[in-house]
mmCIF file of C-alpha atoms in Angstrom:
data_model
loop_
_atom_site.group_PDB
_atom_site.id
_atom_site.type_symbol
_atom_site.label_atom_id
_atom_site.label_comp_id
_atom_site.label_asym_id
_atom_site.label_seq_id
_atom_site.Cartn_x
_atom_site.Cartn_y
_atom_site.Cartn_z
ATOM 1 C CA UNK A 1 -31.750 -0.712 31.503
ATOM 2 C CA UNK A 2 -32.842 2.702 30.584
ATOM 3 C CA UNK A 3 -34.562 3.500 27.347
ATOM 4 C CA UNK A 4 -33.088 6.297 25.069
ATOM 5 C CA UNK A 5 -34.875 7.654 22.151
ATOM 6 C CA UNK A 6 -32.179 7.529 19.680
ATOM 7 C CA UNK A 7 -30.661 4.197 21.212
ATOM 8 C CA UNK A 8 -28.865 2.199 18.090
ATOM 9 C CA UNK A 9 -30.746 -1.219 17.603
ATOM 10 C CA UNK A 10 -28.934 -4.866 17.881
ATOM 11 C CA UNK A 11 -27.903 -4.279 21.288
ATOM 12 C CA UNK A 12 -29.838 -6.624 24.426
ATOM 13 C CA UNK A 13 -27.392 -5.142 27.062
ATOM 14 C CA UNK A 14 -26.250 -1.777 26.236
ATOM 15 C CA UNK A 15 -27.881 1.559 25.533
ATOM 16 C CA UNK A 16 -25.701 3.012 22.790
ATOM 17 C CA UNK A 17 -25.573 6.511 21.641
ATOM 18 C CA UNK A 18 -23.799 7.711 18.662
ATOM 19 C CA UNK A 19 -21.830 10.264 19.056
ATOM 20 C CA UNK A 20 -21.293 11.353 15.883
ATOM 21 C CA UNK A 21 -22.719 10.395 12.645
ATOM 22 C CA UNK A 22 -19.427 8.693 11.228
ATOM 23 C CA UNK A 23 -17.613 7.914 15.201
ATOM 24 C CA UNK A 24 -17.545 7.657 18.602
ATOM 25 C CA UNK A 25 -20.532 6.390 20.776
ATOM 26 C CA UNK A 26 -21.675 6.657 24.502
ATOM 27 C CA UNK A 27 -22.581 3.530 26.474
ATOM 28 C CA UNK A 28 -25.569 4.110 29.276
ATOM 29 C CA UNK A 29 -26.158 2.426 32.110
ATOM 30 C CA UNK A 30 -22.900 0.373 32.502
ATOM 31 C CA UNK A 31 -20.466 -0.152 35.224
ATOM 32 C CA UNK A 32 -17.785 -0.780 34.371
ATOM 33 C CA UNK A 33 -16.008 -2.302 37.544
ATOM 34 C CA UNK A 34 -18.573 -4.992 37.282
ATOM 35 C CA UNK A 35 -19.318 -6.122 33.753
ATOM 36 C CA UNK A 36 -20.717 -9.211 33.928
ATOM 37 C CA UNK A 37 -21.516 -11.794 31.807
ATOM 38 C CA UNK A 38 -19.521 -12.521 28.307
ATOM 39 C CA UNK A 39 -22.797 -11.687 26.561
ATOM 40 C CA UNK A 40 -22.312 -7.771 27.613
ATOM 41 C CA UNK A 41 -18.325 -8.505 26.909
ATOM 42 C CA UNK A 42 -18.841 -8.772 23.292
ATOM 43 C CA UNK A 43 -21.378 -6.841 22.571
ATOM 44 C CA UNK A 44 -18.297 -4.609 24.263
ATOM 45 C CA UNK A 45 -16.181 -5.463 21.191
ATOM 46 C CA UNK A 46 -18.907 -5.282 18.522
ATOM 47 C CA UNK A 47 -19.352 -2.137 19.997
ATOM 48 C CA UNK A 48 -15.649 -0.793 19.348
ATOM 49 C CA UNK A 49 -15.599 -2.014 16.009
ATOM 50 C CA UNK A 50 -18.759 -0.569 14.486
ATOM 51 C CA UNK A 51 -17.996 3.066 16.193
ATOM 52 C CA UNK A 52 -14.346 3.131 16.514
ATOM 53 C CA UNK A 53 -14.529 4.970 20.228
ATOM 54 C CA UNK A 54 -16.681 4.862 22.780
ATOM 55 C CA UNK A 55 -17.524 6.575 25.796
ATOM 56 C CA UNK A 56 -18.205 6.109 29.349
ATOM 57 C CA UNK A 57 -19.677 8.382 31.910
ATOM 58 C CA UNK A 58 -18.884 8.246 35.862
ATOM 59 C CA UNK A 59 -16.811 5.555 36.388
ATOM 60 C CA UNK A 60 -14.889 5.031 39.041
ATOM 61 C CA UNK A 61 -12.613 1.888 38.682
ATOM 62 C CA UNK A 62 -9.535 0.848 40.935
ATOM 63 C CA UNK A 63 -6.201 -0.108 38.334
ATOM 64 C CA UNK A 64 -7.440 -3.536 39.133
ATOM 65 C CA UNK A 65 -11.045 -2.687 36.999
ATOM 66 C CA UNK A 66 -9.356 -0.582 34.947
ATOM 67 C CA UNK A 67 -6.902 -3.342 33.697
ATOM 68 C CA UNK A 68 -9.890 -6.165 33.734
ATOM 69 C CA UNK A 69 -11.836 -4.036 31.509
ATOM 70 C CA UNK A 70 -9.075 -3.425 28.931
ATOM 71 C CA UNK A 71 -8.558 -7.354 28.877
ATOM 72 C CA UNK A 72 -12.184 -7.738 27.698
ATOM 73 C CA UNK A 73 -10.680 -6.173 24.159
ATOM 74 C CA UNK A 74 -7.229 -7.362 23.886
ATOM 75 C CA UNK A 75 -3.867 -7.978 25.979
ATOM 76 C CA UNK A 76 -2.694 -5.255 27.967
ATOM 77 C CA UNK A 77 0.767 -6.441 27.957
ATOM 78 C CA UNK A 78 1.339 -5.696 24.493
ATOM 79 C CA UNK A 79 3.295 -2.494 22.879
ATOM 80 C CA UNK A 80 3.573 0.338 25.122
ATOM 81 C CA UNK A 81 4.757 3.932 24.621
ATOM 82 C CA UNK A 82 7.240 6.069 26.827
ATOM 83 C CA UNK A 83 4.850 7.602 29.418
ATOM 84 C CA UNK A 84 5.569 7.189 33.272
ATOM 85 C CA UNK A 85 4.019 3.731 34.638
ATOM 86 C CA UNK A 86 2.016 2.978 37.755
ATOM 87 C CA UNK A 87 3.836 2.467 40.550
ATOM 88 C CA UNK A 88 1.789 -1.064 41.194
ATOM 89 C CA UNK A 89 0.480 -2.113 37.549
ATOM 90 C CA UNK A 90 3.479 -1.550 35.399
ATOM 91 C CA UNK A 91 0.650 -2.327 32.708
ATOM 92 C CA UNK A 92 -1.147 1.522 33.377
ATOM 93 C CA UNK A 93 0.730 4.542 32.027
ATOM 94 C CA UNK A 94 0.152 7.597 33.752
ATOM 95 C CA UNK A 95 -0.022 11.040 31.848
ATOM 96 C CA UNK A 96 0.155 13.474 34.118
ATOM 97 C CA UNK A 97 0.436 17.490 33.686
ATOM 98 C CA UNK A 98 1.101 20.218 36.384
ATOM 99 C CA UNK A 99 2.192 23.586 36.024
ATOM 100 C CA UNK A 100 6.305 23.240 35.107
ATOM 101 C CA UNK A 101 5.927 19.582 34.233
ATOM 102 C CA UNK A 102 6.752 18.467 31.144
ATOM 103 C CA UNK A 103 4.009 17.739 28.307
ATOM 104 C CA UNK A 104 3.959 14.256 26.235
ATOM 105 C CA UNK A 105 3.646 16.021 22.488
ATOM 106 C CA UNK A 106 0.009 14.459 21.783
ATOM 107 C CA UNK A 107 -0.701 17.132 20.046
ATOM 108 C CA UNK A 108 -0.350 16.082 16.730
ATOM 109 C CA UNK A 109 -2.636 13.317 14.837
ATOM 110 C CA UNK A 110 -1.225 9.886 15.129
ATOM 111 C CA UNK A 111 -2.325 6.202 15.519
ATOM 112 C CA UNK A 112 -0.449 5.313 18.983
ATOM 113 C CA UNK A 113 2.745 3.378 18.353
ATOM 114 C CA UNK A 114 2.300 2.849 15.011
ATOM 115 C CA UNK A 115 6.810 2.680 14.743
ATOM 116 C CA UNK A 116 6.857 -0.955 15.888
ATOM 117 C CA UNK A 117 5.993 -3.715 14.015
ATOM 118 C CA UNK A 118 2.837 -4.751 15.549
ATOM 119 C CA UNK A 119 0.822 -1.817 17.004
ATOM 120 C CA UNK A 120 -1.048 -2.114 20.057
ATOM 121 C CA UNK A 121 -5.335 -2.542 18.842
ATOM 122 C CA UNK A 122 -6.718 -0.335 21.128
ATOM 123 C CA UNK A 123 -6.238 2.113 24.013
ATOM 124 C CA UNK A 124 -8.063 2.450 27.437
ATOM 125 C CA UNK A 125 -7.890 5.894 28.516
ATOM 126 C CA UNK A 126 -9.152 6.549 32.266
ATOM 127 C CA UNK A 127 -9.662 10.644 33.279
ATOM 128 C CA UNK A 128 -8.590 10.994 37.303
ATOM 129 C CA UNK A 129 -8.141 14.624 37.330
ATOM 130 C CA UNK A 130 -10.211 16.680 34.531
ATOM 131 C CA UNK A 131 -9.247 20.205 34.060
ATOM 132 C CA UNK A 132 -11.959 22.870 34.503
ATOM 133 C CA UNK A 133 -11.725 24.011 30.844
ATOM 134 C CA UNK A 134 -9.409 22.521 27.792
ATOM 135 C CA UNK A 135 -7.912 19.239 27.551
ATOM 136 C CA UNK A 136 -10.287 17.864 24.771
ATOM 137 C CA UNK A 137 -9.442 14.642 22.927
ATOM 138 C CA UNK A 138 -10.277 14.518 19.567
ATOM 139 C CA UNK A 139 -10.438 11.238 17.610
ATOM 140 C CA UNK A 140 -10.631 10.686 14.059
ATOM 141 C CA UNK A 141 -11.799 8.079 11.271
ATOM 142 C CA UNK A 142 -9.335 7.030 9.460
ATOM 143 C CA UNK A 143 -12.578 4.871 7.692
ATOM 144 C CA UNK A 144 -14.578 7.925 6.729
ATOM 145 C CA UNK A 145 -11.134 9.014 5.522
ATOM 146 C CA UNK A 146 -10.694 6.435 3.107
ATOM 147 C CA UNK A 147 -14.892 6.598 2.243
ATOM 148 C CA UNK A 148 -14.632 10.222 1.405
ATOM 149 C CA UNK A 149 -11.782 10.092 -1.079
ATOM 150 C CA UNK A 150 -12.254 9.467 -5.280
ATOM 151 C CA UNK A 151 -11.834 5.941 -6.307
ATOM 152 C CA UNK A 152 -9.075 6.429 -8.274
ATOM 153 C CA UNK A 153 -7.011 7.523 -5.358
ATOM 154 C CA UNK A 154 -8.489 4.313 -3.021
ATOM 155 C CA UNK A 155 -6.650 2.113 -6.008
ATOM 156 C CA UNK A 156 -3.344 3.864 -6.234
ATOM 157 C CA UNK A 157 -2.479 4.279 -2.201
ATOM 158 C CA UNK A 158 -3.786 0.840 -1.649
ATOM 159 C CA UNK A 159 -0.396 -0.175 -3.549
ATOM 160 C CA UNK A 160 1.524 2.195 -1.776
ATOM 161 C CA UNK A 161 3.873 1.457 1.797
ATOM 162 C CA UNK A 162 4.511 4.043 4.220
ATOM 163 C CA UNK A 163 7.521 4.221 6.616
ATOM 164 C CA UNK A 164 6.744 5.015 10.289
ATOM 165 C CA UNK A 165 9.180 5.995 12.463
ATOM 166 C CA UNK A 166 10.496 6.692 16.311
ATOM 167 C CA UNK A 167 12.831 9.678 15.236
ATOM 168 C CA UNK A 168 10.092 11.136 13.446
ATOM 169 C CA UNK A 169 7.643 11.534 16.411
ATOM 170 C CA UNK A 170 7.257 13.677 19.135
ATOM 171 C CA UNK A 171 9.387 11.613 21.755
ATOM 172 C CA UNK A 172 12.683 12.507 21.083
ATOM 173 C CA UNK A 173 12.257 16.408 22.546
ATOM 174 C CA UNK A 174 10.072 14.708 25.249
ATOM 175 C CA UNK A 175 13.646 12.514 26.035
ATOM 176 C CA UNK A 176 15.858 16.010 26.120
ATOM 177 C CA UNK A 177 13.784 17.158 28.801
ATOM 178 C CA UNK A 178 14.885 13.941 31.179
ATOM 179 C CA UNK A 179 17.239 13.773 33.698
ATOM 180 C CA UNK A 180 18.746 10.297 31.942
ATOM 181 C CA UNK A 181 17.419 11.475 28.619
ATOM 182 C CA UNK A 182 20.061 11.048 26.058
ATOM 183 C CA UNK A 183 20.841 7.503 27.187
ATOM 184 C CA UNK A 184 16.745 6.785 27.334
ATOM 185 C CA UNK A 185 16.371 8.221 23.865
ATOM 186 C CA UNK A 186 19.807 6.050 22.542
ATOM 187 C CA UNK A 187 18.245 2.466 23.670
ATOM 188 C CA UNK A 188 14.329 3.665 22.535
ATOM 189 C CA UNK A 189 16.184 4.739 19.112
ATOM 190 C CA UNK A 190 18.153 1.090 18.786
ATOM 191 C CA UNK A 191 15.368 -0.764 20.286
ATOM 192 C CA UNK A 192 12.846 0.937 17.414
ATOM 193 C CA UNK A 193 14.310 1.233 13.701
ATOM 194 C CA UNK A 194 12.273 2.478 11.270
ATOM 195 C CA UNK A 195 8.871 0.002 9.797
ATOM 196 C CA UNK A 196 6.946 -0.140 7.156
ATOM 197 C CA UNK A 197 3.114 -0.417 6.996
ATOM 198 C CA UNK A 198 0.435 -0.268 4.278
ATOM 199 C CA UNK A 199 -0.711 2.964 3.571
ATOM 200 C CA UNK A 200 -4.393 1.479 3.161
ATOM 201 C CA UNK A 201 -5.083 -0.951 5.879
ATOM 202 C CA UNK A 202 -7.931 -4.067 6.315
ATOM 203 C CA UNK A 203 -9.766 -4.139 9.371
ATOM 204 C CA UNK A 204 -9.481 -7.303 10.385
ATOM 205 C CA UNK A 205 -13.033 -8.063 11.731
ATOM 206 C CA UNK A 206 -15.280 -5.731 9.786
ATOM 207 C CA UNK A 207 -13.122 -5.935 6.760
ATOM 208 C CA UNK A 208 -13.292 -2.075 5.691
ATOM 209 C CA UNK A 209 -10.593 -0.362 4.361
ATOM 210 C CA UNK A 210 -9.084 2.468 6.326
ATOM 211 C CA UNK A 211 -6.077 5.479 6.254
ATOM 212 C CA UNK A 212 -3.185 4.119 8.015
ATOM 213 C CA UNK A 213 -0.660 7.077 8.223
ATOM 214 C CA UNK A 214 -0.462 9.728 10.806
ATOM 215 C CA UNK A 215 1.544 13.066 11.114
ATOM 216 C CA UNK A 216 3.454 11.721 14.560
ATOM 217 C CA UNK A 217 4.785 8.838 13.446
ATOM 218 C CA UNK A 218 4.443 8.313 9.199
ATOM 219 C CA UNK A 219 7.945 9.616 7.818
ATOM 220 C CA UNK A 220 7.170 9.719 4.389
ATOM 221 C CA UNK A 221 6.365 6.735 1.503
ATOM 222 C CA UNK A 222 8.462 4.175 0.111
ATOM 223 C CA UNK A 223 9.384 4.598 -3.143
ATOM 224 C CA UNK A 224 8.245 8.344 -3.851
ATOM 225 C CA UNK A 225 10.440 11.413 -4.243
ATOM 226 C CA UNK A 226 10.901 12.640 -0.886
ATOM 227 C CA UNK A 227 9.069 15.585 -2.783
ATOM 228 C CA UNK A 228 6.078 13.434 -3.827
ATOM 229 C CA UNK A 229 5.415 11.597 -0.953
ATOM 230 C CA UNK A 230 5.310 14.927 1.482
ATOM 231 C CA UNK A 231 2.609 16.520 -1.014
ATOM 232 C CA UNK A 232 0.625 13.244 -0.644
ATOM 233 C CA UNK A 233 1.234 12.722 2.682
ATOM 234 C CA UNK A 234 -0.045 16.458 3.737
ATOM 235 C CA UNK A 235 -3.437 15.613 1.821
ATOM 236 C CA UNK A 236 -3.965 12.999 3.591
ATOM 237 C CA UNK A 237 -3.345 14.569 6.567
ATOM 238 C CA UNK A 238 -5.482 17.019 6.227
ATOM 239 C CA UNK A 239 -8.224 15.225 5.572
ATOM 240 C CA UNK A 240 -8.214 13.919 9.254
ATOM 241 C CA UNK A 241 -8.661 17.697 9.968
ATOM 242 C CA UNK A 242 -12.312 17.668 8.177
ATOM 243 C CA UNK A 243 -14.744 17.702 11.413
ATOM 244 C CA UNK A 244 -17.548 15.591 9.959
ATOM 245 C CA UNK A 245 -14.924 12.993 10.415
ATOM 246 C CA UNK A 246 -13.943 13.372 13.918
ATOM 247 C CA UNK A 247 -15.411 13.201 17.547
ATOM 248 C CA UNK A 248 -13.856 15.599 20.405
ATOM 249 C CA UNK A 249 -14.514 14.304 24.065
ATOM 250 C CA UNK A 250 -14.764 16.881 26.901
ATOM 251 C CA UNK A 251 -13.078 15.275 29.717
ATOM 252 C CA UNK A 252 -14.317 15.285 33.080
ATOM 253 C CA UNK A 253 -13.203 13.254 36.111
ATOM 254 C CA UNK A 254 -14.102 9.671 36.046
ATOM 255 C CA UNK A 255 -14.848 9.609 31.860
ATOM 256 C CA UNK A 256 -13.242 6.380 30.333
ATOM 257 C CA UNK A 257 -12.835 6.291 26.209
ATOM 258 C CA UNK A 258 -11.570 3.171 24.743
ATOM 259 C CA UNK A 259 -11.046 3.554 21.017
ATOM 260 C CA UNK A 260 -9.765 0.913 18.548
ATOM 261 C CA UNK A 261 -6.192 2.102 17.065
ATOM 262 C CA UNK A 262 -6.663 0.495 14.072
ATOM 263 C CA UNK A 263 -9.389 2.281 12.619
ATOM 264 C CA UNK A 264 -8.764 6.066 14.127
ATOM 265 C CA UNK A 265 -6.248 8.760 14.634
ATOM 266 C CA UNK A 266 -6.453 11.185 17.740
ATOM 267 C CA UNK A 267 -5.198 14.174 19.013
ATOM 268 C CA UNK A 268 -4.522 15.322 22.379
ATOM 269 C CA UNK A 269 -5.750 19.464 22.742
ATOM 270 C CA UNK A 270 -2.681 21.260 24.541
ATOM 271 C CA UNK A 271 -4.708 24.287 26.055
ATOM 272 C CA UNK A 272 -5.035 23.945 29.522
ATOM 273 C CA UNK A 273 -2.037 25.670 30.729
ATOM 274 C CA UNK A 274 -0.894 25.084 33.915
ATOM 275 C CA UNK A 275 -4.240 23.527 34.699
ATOM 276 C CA UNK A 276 -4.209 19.993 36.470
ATOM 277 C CA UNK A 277 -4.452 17.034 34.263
ATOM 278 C CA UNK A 278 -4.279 13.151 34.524
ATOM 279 C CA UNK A 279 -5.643 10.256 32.585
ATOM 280 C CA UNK A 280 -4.434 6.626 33.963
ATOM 281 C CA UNK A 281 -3.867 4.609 30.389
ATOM 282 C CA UNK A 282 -3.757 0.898 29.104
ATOM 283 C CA UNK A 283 -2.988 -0.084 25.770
ATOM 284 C CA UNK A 284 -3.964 -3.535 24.279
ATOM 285 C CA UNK A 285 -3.082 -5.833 21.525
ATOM 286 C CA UNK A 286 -3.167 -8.872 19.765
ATOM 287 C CA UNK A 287 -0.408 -11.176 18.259
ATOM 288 C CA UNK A 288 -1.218 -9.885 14.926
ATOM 289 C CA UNK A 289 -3.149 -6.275 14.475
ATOM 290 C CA UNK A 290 -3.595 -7.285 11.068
#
């Protein structure tokens, strides 16, 4: 194990980095198509809890690893989006980009999949093909969020509900685009009516409190004016936009992030152009994210 100057303390099998000073990490020294013991497993998790999304340098895992590793935080068979799937591991989604092709409309802030019931708790994302330039991901604390705003405020949204929804996301426009679109978008529309979350949510293993709406998927909140709850909603919104809160990742070919979705927001940077760009991804949950 190599030593690191500013490596965080508490760890006996990984060299840690922050990344930030409020998210994101990088882990040293790992591979991870060959992880080990449980010992280095959970000091995995403790890992993804304390800094929300971590990092991995030059990886290079078959779906196989890739799939293994997500299983060391959660069950990969849980919630999944609308992206393309491997054509083995029905488990991986594949977002993929080439000049013509059609885009996935990450480029907005959102917690992924927050329109079902139970949300997946984290997301493995795997870079095959980097572009040269563009690309970024950037991910956000919904934590420091809730940290940075007056008291007062904490106390009233923590009473407040939010309604997430399919229609309200990106997806529909993605389903026009489809050969078999309008009978896709028809069964994802039944299959997904409209939920309600918290607005303030619990983490459920470090207990702090964090911002649990998104631009994607959070419609508007129960109970307000339609009025009321689109001013409130837009300031909290825009406090994800505040860059002492967030960490942007510079892809390159063989980086792996894992970040836990119920403690962050991201958003996918749309300015590559016709560049080459695909990321092999595995979601994974719990029975209960809360």
């Amino acid at each position: 194990m190599s030593q690191l100057e500013n490596a965080v303390p508490g760890y006996r099998h990984l060299v840690i980095e922050p990344y930030t000073p409020n998210i994101g990490a990088v882990v040293h020294d790992i591979d991870l198509a060959d992880i080990g013991a449980e010992s280095v497993r959970a000091e995995l998790r403790k890992a993804l809890v304390e800094f929300q999304v971590l990092f991995f340098r030059n990886q290079n895992l078959t779906p196989e690893q890739h799939i293994a590793f997500a299983k060391v935080f959660g069950d990969p068979d849980k919630a999944k989006a609308f992206f393309p799937r491997h054509e083995i591991h029905n488990v991986i989604e594949v977002l993929e980009s080439r000049a013509g092709g059609n885009r996935f409309g990450t480029d907005q802030w959102h917690t992924d999949i927050t329109f079902v019931a139970n949300p997946p708790t984290g997301t493995v994302l795997y870079s095959r093909v980097a572009p040269l330039s563009g690309g970024d991901t950037a991910w956000a604390s919904g934590t420091a969020v809730y940290e940075s705003l007056p008291p007062a405020l904490r106390v009233y949204l923590e009473e407040l509900e939010a309604i997430h929804s399919f229609e309200h996301s990106g997806w529909p426009p993605y389903f026009e685009r489809l050969p078999d679109g309008e009978a896709v978008y028809r069964k994802a529309r039944a299959d997904h009516p409209p939920v309600v979350h918290p607005v303030i949510r619990t983490h459920p293993v470090t207990g702090k409190k964090t911002v649990y709406v998104s631009p994607n998927f959070t419609d508007r909140i129960k109970g307000l004016p339609r009025q009321e709850s689109d001013a409130l909603l837009a300031f909290l919104f825009a406090r994800f936009q505040r860059p002492e809160f967030q960490a942007r990742l510079r892809w390159e070919k063989d980086t792996v992030a894992v970040w836990d979705n119920r403690a962050t927001v991201h958003y996918g940077v749309s300015d590559y152009g016709d560049q080459h760009r695909l990321l092999h991804r595995v979601t994974f949950g719990e029975d209960r994210a809360f």
